[in-house]
CSV table of C-alpha atoms in Angstrom, one decimal:
chain,number,residue,atom,x,y,z
K,1,THR,CA,-106.7,-87.8,46.5
K,2,GLN,CA,-107.7,-86.4,43.2
K,3,LEU,CA,-105.5,-83.9,42.6
K,4,LEU,CA,-107.6,-82.7,39.6
K,5,GLU,CA,-111.3,-82.2,40.0
K,6,GLN,CA,-113.5,-81.9,37.1
K,7,SER,CA,-117.2,-80.3,37.0
K,8,PRO,CA,-119.5,-81.2,36.0
K,9,GLN,CA,-118.8,-84.6,36.0
K,10,PHE,CA,-122.1,-84.9,33.1
K,11,LEU,CA,-123.6,-82.5,31.1
K,12,SER,CA,-126.0,-82.8,28.3
K,13,ILE,CA,-127.8,-79.9,26.4
K,14,GLN,CA,-129.3,-79.0,23.0
K,15,GLU,CA,-127.0,-77.9,19.9
K,16,GLY,CA,-126.4,-74.5,19.8
K,17,GLU,CA,-126.2,-73.9,23.6
K,18,ASN,CA,-123.2,-72.9,25.1
K,19,LEU,CA,-121.4,-74.4,27.9
K,20,THR,CA,-118.3,-74.4,29.9
K,21,VAL,CA,-116.6,-77.1,32.0
K,22,TYR,CA,-113.9,-76.6,34.3
K,23,CYS,CA,-110.6,-78.4,35.9
K,24,ASN,CA,-109.3,-77.4,39.4
K,25,SER,CA,-106.6,-78.2,41.5
K,26,SER,CA,-105.1,-76.8,44.7
K,27,SER,CA,-101.7,-77.8,43.5
K,28,VAL,CA,-99.8,-75.6,40.7
K,29,PHE,CA,-99.3,-77.3,37.2
K,30,SER,CA,-96.4,-76.4,34.8
K,31,SER,CA,-98.7,-77.1,32.1
K,32,LEU,CA,-102.7,-78.4,31.6
K,33,GLN,CA,-103.6,-80.2,28.8
K,34,TRP,CA,-107.1,-81.0,27.7
K,35,TYR,CA,-108.2,-84.1,25.7
K,36,ARG,CA,-111.3,-85.7,23.8
K,37,GLN,CA,-111.8,-89.2,24.5
K,38,GLU,CA,-114.8,-91.2,22.2
K,39,PRO,CA,-116.2,-94.2,22.7
K,40,GLY,CA,-113.6,-97.3,22.1
K,41,GLU,CA,-110.8,-95.0,21.3
K,42,GLY,CA,-107.9,-93.4,23.1
K,43,PRO,CA,-107.9,-89.9,24.3
K,44,VAL,CA,-106.6,-87.5,21.8
K,45,LEU,CA,-104.8,-84.1,22.7
K,46,LEU,CA,-106.8,-80.6,21.9
K,47,VAL,CA,-104.7,-78.1,23.4
K,48,THR,CA,-101.9,-77.3,25.7
K,49,VAL,CA,-101.9,-74.1,27.9
K,50,VAL,CA,-98.3,-73.3,29.8
K,51,THR,CA,-98.6,-70.1,31.1
K,52,GLY,CA,-100.7,-68.5,33.8
K,53,GLY,CA,-103.4,-66.3,32.4
K,54,GLU,CA,-103.3,-67.6,29.0
K,55,VAL,CA,-106.1,-68.3,26.3
K,56,LYS,CA,-106.1,-70.5,23.2
K,57,LYS,CA,-109.0,-70.8,20.7
K,58,LEU,CA,-109.5,-73.8,18.5
K,59,LYS,CA,-112.4,-73.1,16.4
K,60,ARG,CA,-115.5,-72.9,18.9
K,61,LEU,CA,-113.5,-74.2,21.5
K,62,THR,CA,-112.0,-71.8,24.0
K,63,PHE,CA,-109.2,-72.8,26.9
K,64,GLN,CA,-108.0,-70.7,29.7
K,65,PHE,CA,-105.5,-71.3,32.0
K,66,GLY,CA,-106.1,-69.6,35.6
K,67,ASP,CA,-103.3,-67.2,36.3
K,68,ALA,CA,-101.8,-69.1,39.2
K,69,ARG,CA,-101.7,-72.2,36.9
K,70,LYS,CA,-104.1,-74.4,39.2
K,71,ASP,CA,-107.0,-74.6,36.9
K,72,SER,CA,-108.4,-74.5,33.4
K,73,SER,CA,-112.0,-73.8,31.8
K,74,LEU,CA,-113.0,-75.4,28.4
K,75,HIS,CA,-115.7,-73.0,26.8
K,76,ILE,CA,-117.9,-74.6,23.9
K,77,THR,CA,-119.5,-71.9,21.8
K,78,ALA,CA,-122.6,-73.1,19.9
K,79,ALA,CA,-122.3,-76.7,20.5
K,80,GLN,CA,-123.0,-79.4,17.8
K,81,PRO,CA,-123.9,-83.3,18.4
K,82,GLY,CA,-119.8,-83.3,17.1
K,83,ASP,CA,-118.8,-82.0,20.2
K,84,THR,CA,-120.3,-85.3,22.3
K,85,GLY,CA,-117.7,-86.8,24.2
K,86,LEU,CA,-115.5,-86.9,27.1
K,87,TYR,CA,-113.6,-84.2,27.9
K,88,LEU,CA,-110.3,-85.1,30.2
K,89,CYS,CA,-108.0,-82.4,31.6
K,90,ALA,CA,-104.2,-83.4,32.5
K,91,GLY,CA,-101.9,-81.6,34.6
K,92,LEU,CA,-97.8,-81.5,33.9
K,93,MET,CA,-96.6,-81.9,37.5
K,94,ASN,CA,-93.3,-79.9,36.7
K,95,ARG,CA,-91.0,-81.8,39.6
K,96,ASP,CA,-91.4,-85.3,38.1
K,97,ASP,CA,-92.9,-85.0,34.5
K,98,LYS,CA,-95.6,-87.0,35.9
K,99,ILE,CA,-99.1,-86.3,33.9
K,100,ILE,CA,-102.2,-86.4,36.2
K,101,PHE,CA,-105.8,-86.9,34.6
K,102,GLY,CA,-108.7,-85.6,36.0
K,103,LYS,CA,-111.8,-88.1,36.0
K,104,GLY,CA,-113.1,-86.2,32.7
K,105,THR,CA,-116.6,-84.7,31.7
K,106,ARG,CA,-119.0,-86.3,29.6
K,107,LEU,CA,-120.6,-84.4,27.0
K,108,HIS,CA,-123.8,-85.2,25.4
K,109,ILE,CA,-125.1,-82.9,22.5
K,110,LEU,CA,-128.6,-83.3,21.6
K,111,PRO,CA,-129.4,-82.7,18.0
M,1,GLU,CA,-97.9,-91.8,9.7
M,2,ALA,CA,-99.2,-95.1,11.6
M,3,GLY,CA,-100.8,-94.2,15.1
M,4,VAL,CA,-99.9,-96.5,18.5
M,5,ALA,CA,-101.3,-99.8,17.6
M,6,GLN,CA,-102.3,-102.1,20.5
M,7,SER,CA,-103.9,-106.0,20.6
M,8,PRO,CA,-106.1,-107.3,21.2
M,9,ARG,CA,-109.5,-104.9,21.3
M,10,TYR,CA,-110.8,-106.6,23.7
M,11,LYS,CA,-110.3,-110.1,26.4
M,12,ILE,CA,-112.4,-111.7,28.6
M,13,ILE,CA,-111.0,-113.6,31.3
M,14,GLU,CA,-112.0,-115.2,34.7
M,15,LYS,CA,-110.1,-114.3,37.9
M,16,ARG,CA,-106.9,-115.8,38.6
M,17,GLN,CA,-106.1,-116.0,34.8
M,18,SER,CA,-103.2,-114.6,32.9
M,19,VAL,CA,-103.3,-111.9,30.4
M,20,ALA,CA,-100.8,-109.8,28.2
M,21,PHE,CA,-101.4,-106.7,26.1
M,22,TRP,CA,-99.5,-105.8,23.3
M,23,CYS,CA,-98.8,-102.2,22.0
M,24,ASN,CA,-96.6,-100.9,19.2
M,25,PRO,CA,-95.6,-97.0,20.0
M,26,ILE,CA,-95.3,-95.0,17.4
M,27,SER,CA,-91.8,-95.1,15.2
M,28,GLY,CA,-89.0,-93.0,16.3
M,29,HIS,CA,-91.1,-92.1,20.1
M,30,ALA,CA,-88.5,-92.7,22.9
M,31,THR,CA,-91.1,-92.8,25.6
M,32,LEU,CA,-93.8,-95.4,26.0
M,33,TYR,CA,-96.9,-94.9,28.6
M,34,TRP,CA,-99.0,-97.8,29.9
M,35,TYR,CA,-102.6,-96.6,31.5
M,36,GLN,CA,-105.2,-98.4,33.0
M,37,GLN,CA,-108.8,-96.4,32.8
M,38,ILE,CA,-112.0,-98.0,35.0
M,39,LEU,CA,-115.1,-96.7,33.5
M,40,GLY,CA,-116.3,-93.4,35.0
M,41,GLN,CA,-112.5,-92.6,35.4
M,42,GLY,CA,-109.5,-90.9,33.6
M,43,PRO,CA,-106.5,-92.6,32.7
M,44,LYS,CA,-104.4,-93.9,35.5
M,45,LEU,CA,-100.7,-93.7,34.7
M,46,LEU,CA,-99.0,-97.4,35.1
M,47,ILE,CA,-95.5,-97.4,34.1
M,48,GLN,CA,-93.7,-94.9,32.0
M,49,PHE,CA,-90.6,-96.3,30.0
M,50,GLN,CA,-87.8,-94.1,28.1
M,51,ASN,CA,-86.4,-96.3,25.4
M,52,ASN,CA,-86.1,-99.7,26.9
M,53,GLY,CA,-85.5,-98.6,31.0
M,54,VAL,CA,-88.4,-97.7,33.3
M,55,VAL,CA,-89.1,-94.1,34.5
M,56,ASP,CA,-91.9,-94.3,36.6
M,57,ASP,CA,-93.7,-97.4,37.9
M,58,SER,CA,-94.5,-96.4,41.0
M,59,GLN,CA,-98.3,-97.0,40.6
M,60,LEU,CA,-97.8,-100.7,39.0
M,61,PRO,CA,-99.3,-103.3,41.4
M,62,LYS,CA,-95.9,-105.2,40.9
M,63,ASP,CA,-97.4,-108.3,42.9
M,64,ARG,CA,-99.6,-109.0,39.8
M,65,PHE,CA,-98.4,-106.4,37.1
M,66,SER,CA,-95.1,-106.7,34.9
M,67,ALA,CA,-94.5,-105.2,31.6
M,68,GLU,CA,-91.7,-104.9,29.6
M,69,ARG,CA,-90.0,-103.3,26.6
M,70,LEU,CA,-87.1,-105.0,25.7
M,71,LYS,CA,-85.9,-103.7,22.3
M,72,GLY,CA,-87.2,-100.1,23.5
M,73,VAL,CA,-90.0,-100.3,20.4
M,74,ASP,CA,-92.9,-102.3,21.2
M,75,SER,CA,-93.9,-103.5,24.4
M,76,THR,CA,-96.4,-106.4,26.7
M,77,LEU,CA,-98.3,-105.3,29.6
M,78,LYS,CA,-99.2,-108.8,31.8
M,79,ILE,CA,-101.6,-109.5,34.6
M,80,GLN,CA,-100.8,-112.7,36.6
M,81,PRO,CA,-103.4,-113.6,38.4
M,82,ALA,CA,-106.1,-111.1,37.4
M,83,LYS,CA,-108.8,-109.9,40.0
M,84,LEU,CA,-112.2,-108.6,39.4
M,85,GLU,CA,-111.1,-105.0,39.9
M,86,ASP,CA,-108.4,-105.2,37.1
M,87,SER,CA,-111.7,-104.6,34.6
M,88,ALA,CA,-110.5,-101.5,32.0
M,89,VAL,CA,-109.3,-100.2,29.6
M,90,TYR,CA,-105.6,-100.4,29.4
M,91,LEU,CA,-104.2,-97.5,27.1
M,92,CYS,CA,-101.0,-97.3,25.5
M,93,ALA,CA,-99.6,-94.0,24.6
M,94,SER,CA,-96.0,-93.1,23.6
M,95,SER,CA,-94.6,-89.4,22.6
M,96,PHE,CA,-91.3,-88.4,21.1
M,97,ASN,CA,-89.7,-87.6,24.4
M,98,THR,CA,-90.6,-86.8,28.1
M,99,GLY,CA,-91.3,-83.6,29.7
M,100,GLY,CA,-94.6,-82.4,28.2
M,101,GLU,CA,-94.6,-83.4,24.9
M,102,THR,CA,-97.8,-84.4,23.4
M,103,GLN,CA,-98.6,-88.2,24.3
M,104,TYR,CA,-100.4,-90.2,21.2
M,105,PHE,CA,-102.6,-93.4,22.4
M,106,GLY,CA,-103.5,-96.2,21.1
M,107,PRO,CA,-107.2,-97.2,20.6
M,108,GLY,CA,-106.9,-99.4,24.1
M,109,THR,CA,-107.5,-103.3,25.1
M,110,ARG,CA,-110.9,-103.6,27.0
M,111,LEU,CA,-110.5,-106.5,29.7
M,112,LEU,CA,-113.6,-107.8,31.5
M,113,VAL,CA,-112.9,-109.9,34.3
M,114,LEU,CA,-115.5,-112.4,35.1
């Protein structure tokens, strides 16, 4: 059973466009993290959201945690080729501190 | 500050052979993780150490996989014997402590089993 569903799996858009990727679950998480992974490298943490309804901004990236702490979204404004990569969401299960990763959204920004 | 180091970066073996991966975490990090990332999927936790003790190894295939962190610093992950389905990237990560602390990942070891 995949606890964290990410959508879309793949996304290819032109430079300058906006996009949103989603991370959904039927489980409640104490916190949720977003990572970016580039080819040949390990994932790098972008943000951690903790409070239901929380919104965090990182330059052109906006992260939102759902009110019920079951889902999250990542919105990128004016995408650039440097945003290309695999975006992974990971939820922390409160009961045992285990982190569960989704399968990721592979994003490709065309120049 | 040096990041998480892993070696080798790439390994090609035949099925039924053995292989070992090495990880050196960030200095001072008590928690060390080994993940398996199969192509097209997110990382799956294999084992988590807190210092030299195992916190979680529920998803480690113990009939063929083993891991140790004897002195609470660096760690090795071994597969014996390897199967075709073990082809994946093996990621090591470390964090200062458990409980949702930021994990820092190494570059991974890419294993191909023929």
